[in-house]
Short mmCIF file of C-alpha atoms and ligand atoms in Angstrom, two decimals:
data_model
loop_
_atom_site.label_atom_id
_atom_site.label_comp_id
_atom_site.label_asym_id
_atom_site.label_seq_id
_atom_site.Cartn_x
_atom_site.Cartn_y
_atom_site.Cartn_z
CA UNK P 12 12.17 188.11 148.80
CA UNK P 13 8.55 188.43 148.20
CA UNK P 14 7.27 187.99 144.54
CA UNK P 15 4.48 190.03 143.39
CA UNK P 16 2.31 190.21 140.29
CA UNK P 17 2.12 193.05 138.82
CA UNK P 18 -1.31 193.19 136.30
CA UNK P 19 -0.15 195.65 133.70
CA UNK P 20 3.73 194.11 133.20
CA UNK P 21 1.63 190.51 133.80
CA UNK P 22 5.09 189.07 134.97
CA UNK P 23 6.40 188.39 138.76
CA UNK P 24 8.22 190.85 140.02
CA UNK P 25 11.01 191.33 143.17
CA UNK P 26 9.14 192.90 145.88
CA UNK P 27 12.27 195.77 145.89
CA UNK P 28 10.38 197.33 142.58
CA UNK P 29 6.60 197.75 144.55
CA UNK P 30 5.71 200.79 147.27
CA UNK P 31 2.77 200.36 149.16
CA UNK P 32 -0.02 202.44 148.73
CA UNK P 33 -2.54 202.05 151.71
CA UNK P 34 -5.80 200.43 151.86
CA UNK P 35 -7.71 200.05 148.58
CA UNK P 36 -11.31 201.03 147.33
CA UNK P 37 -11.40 204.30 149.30
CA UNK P 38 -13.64 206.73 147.50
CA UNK P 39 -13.21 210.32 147.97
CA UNK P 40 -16.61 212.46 148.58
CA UNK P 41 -18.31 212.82 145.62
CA UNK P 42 -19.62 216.79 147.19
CA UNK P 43 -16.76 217.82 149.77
CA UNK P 44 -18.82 220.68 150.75
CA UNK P 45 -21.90 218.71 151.77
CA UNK P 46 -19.48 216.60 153.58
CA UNK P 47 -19.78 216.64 157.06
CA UNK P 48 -16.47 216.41 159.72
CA UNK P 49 -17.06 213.12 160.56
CA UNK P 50 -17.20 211.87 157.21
CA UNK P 51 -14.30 213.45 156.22
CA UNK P 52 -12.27 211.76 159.58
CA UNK P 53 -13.81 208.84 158.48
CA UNK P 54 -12.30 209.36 154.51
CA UNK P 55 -9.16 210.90 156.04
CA UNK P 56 -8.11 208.35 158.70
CA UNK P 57 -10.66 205.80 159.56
CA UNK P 58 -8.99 202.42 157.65
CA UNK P 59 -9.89 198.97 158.34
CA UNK P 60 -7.37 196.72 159.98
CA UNK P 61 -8.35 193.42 159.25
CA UNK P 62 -6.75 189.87 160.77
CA UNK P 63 -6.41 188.03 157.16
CA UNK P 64 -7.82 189.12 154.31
CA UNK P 65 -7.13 192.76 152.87
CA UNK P 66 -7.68 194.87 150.06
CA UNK P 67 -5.06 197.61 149.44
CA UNK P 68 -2.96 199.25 147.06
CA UNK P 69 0.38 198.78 145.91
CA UNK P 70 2.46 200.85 142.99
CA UNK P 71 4.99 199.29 140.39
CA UNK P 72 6.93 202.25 141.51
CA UNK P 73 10.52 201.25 140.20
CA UNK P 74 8.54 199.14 137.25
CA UNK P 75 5.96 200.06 135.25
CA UNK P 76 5.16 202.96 137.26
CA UNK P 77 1.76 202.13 137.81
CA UNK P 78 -1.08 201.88 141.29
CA UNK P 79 -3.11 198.66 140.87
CA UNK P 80 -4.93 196.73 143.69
CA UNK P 81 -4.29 193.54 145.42
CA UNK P 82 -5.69 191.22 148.17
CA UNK P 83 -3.54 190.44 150.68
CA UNK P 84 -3.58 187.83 154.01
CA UNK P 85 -2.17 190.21 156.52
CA UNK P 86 -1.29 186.23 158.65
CA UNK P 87 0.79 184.52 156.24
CA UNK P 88 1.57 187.55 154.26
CA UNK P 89 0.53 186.08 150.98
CA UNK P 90 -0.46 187.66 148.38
CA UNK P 91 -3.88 186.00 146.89
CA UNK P 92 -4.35 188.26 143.59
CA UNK P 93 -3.84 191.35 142.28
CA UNK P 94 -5.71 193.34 139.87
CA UNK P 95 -5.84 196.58 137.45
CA UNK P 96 -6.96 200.11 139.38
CA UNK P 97 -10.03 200.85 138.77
CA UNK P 98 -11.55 197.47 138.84
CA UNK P 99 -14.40 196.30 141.42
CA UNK P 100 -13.19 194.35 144.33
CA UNK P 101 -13.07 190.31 143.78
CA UNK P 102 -15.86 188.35 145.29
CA UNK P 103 -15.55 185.38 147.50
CA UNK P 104 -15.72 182.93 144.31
CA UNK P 105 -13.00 184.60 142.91
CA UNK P 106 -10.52 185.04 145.48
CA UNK P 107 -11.15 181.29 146.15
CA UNK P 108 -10.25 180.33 142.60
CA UNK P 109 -6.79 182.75 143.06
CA UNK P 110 -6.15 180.73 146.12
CA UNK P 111 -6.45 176.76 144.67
CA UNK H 27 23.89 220.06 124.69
CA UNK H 28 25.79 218.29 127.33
CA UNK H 29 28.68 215.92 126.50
CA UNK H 30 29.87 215.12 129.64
CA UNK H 31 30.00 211.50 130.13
CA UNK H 32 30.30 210.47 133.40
CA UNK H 33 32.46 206.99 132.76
CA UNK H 34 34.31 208.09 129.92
CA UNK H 35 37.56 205.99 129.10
CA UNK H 36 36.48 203.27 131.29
CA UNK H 37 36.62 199.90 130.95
CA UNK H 38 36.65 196.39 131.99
CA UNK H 39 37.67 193.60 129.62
CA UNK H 40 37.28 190.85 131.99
CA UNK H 41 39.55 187.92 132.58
CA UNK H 42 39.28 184.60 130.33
CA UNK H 43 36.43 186.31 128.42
CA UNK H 44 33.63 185.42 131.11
CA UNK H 45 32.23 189.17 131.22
CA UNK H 46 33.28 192.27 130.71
CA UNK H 47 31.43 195.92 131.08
CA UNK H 48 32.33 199.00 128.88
CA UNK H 49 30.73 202.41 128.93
CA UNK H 50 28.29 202.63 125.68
CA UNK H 51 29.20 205.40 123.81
CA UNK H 52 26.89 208.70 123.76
CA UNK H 53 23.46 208.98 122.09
CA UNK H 54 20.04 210.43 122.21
CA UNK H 55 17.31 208.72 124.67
CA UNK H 56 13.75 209.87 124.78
CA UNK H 57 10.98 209.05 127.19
CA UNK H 58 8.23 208.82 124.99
CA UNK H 59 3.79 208.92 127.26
CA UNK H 60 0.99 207.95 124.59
CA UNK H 61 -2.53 206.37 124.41
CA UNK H 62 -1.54 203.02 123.61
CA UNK H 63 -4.46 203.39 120.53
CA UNK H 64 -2.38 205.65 118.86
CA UNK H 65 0.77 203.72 118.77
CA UNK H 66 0.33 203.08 114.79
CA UNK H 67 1.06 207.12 114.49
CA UNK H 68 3.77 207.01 117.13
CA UNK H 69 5.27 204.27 115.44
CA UNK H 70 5.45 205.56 111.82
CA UNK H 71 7.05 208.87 113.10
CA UNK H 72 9.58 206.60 114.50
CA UNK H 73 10.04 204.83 111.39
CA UNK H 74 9.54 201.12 112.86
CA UNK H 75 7.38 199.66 115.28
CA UNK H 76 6.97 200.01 118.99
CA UNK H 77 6.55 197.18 121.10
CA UNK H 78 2.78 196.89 121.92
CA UNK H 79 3.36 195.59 125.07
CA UNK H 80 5.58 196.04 128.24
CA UNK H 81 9.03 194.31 128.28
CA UNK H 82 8.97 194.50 124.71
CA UNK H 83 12.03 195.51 122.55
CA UNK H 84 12.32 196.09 119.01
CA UNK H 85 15.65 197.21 117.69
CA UNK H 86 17.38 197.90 114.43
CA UNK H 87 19.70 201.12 112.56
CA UNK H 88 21.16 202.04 115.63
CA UNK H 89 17.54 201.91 117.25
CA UNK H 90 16.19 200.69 120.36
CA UNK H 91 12.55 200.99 121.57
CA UNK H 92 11.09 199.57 124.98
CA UNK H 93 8.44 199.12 126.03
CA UNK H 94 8.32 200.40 129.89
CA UNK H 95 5.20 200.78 131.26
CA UNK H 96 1.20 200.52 129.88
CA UNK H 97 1.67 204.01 127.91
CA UNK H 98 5.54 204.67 127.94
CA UNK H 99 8.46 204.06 125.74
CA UNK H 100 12.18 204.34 126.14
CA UNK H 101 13.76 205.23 122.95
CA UNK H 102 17.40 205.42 122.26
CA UNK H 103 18.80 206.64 118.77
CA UNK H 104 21.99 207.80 117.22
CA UNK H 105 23.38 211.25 118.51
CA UNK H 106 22.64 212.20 115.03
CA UNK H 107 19.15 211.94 114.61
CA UNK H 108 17.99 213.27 118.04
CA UNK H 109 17.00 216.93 115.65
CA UNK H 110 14.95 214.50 112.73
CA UNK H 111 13.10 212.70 115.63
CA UNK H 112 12.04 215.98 117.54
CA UNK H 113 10.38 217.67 114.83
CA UNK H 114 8.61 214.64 113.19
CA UNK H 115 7.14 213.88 116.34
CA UNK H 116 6.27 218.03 116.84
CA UNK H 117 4.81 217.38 113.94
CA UNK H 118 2.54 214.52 115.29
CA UNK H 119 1.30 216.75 117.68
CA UNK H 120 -1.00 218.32 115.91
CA UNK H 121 -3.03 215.26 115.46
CA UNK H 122 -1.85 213.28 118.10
CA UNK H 123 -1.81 214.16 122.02
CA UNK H 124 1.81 212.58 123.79
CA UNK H 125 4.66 213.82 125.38
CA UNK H 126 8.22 212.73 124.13
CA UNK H 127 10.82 214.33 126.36
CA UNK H 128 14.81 214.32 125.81
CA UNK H 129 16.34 212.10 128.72
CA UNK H 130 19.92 212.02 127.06
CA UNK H 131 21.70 214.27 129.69
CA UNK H 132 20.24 211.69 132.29
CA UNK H 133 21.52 208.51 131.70
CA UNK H 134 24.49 206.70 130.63
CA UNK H 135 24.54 202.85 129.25
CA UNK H 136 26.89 199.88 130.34
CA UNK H 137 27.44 197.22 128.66
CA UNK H 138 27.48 193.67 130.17
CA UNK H 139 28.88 191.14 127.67
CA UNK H 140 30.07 187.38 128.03
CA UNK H 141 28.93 184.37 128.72
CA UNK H 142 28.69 185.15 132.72
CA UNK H 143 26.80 188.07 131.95
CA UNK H 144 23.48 186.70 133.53
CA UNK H 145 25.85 185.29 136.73
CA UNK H 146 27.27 188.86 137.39
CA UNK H 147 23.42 190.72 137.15
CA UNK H 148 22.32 187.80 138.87
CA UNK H 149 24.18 188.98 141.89
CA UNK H 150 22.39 192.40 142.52
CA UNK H 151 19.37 192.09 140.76
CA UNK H 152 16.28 190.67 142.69
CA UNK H 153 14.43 188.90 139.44
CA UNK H 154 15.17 186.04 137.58
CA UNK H 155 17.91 187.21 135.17
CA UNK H 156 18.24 184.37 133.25
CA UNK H 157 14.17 183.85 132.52
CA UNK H 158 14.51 187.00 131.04
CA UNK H 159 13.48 187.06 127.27
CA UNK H 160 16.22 187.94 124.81
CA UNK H 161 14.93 190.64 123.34
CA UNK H 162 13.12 192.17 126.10
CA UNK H 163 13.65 195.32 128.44
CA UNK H 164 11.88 196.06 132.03
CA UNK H 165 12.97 199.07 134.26
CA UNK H 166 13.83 197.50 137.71
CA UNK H 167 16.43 198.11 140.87
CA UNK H 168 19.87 196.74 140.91
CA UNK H 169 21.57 197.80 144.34
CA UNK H 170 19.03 199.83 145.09
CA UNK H 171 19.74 201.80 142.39
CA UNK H 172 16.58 202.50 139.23
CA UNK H 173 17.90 201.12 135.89
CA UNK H 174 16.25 200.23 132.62
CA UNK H 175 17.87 196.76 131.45
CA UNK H 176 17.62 196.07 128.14
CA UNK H 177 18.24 192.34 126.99
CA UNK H 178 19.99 192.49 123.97
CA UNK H 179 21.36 188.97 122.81
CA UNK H 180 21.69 185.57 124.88
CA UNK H 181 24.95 186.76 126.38
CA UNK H 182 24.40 191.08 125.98
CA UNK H 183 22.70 193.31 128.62
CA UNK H 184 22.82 197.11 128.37
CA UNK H 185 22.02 199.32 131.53
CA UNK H 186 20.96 202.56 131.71
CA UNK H 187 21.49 204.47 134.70
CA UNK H 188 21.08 208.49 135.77
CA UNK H 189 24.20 209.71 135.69
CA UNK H 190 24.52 210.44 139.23
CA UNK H 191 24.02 206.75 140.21
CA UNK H 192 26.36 205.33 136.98
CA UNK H 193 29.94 205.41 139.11
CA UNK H 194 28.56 203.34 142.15
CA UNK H 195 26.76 201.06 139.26
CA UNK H 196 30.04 200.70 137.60
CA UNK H 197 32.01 200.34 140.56
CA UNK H 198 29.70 197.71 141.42
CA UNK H 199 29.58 195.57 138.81
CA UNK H 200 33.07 196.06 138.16
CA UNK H 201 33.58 193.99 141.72
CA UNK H 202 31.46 191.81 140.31
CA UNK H 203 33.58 191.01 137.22
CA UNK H 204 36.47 190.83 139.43
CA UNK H 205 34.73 187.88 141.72
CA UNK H 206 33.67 186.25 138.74
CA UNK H 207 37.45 186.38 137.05
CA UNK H 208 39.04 185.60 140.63
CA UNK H 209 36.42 182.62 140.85
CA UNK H 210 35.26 183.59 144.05
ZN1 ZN S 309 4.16 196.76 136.40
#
């Protein structure tokens, strides 16, 4: 059972109470119209698919009900931080002071 | 109104007093969405205060409000007050934006008592049940089954389940209490 911390209940919870929700800090076209077809294949289904570290996001679905982000190694499976929605993605600095 | 309950006239006293489950009897439950910066309001329409923060439980007079989620509340009250509560907070609305919708028909509570309370949760429930704050309530997945469970006392749990999920949640726990009193 995989542990994971959820940033609005701040508390641990079972993995059992989390859905995944895809790779994070996608940003949907600001002017769909002016948006050509290739940017919208690359919005729709282009997602990166990285060996190690990855930024996606989860939902506290059976929780607090809420989508927050969280950086993940997709080796060991770990889970190096998460954070509120809405919040810019950690920097190198940071994600090495989640790790130690 | 519906008053139907779905484990009415069960119960489970439990061998040698080490836990026992019992339907609680019927009341009012409300699921209650507001900008956290207008609790104050929220709270003096309720007529105590609501926990700022998730996991958070205040109770009293029959009361219980928990905190679920960044901007959502579980309320339960007597059966009796479910009409006061509806138009004081109608009345809020005029000032105050939320949503505070009747869940009563929904869900039914069980209460886990005794001093293997924790033990028998413990056994279908993924967290830490005994790290748990007294005190405290968290909406979670026992059996793969949602619940809210609300941490009452040291030794007294309440669930609340939908209806529709409350006789395999009973029947389960019930085998539980039955391993625990067999000592298996
Ligand atoms: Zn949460």
């Amino acid at each position: 059972m995989l542990l994971i911390r959820c940033p609005y209940c701040e508390a641990e919870r079972p993995e059992v109470e989390f859905t995944y929700g895809g790779q994070a800090h996608i940003a949907r076209p600001q002017n769909p119209s002016a948006t050509t077809d290739d940017e919208w294949r690359d919005f729709l289904y282009i997602r990166a698919n990285p060996r190690g570290i990855h930024y996606e996001r989860w939902r506290h679905m059976h929780g607090c009900g809420r989508f927050f982000n969280a950086v993940r190694d997709t080796v060991t499976d770990k889970f190096v931080m998460t954070y509120k929605a809405g919040l810019p993605r950690p920097d190198q600095a940071e994600l090495e002071a989640a790790r130690s | 109104m519906q008053t139907h309950h779905p484990l009415a006239g069960r119960a489970l006293p439990g061998a040698q007093g080490r836990v026992s489950i019992r339907p609680v009897e019927d009341c009012t439950r409300f699921i209650l969405r507001i900008d956290p910066q207008n609790l104050g309001a929220a709270s003096s329409v309720w007529g105590a205060n609501l926990p700022p923060t998730i996991g958070g439980l205040v109770s009293g007079s029959g009361r219980i409000a928990t905190c679920i989620g960044p901007d959502e509340w579980y309320l339960i009250a007597p059966l009796t007050e479910q009409d006061a509560i509806e138009s004081a907070f109608a009345a809020l609305y005029a000032t105050t934006i939320h949503s505070l919708v009747d869940v009563s028909h929904r869900e039914v509570g069980i209460a886990v008592d005794g001093p293997d309370a924790v033990l028998a949760l413990q056994a279908s429930i993924a967290f830490d049940i005994a790290a748990m704050l007294v005190g405290s309530g968290c909406r979670t997945i026992i059996d793969r089954v949602q619940i809210i469970l609300l941490r009452e006392g040291q030794d007294s749990f309440r669930v609340e389940v939908w209806n529709s999920f409350s006789d395999h949640v009973w029947n389960l726990l019930a085998g539980i209490c039955r391993e625990i009193e067999l000592g298996v």
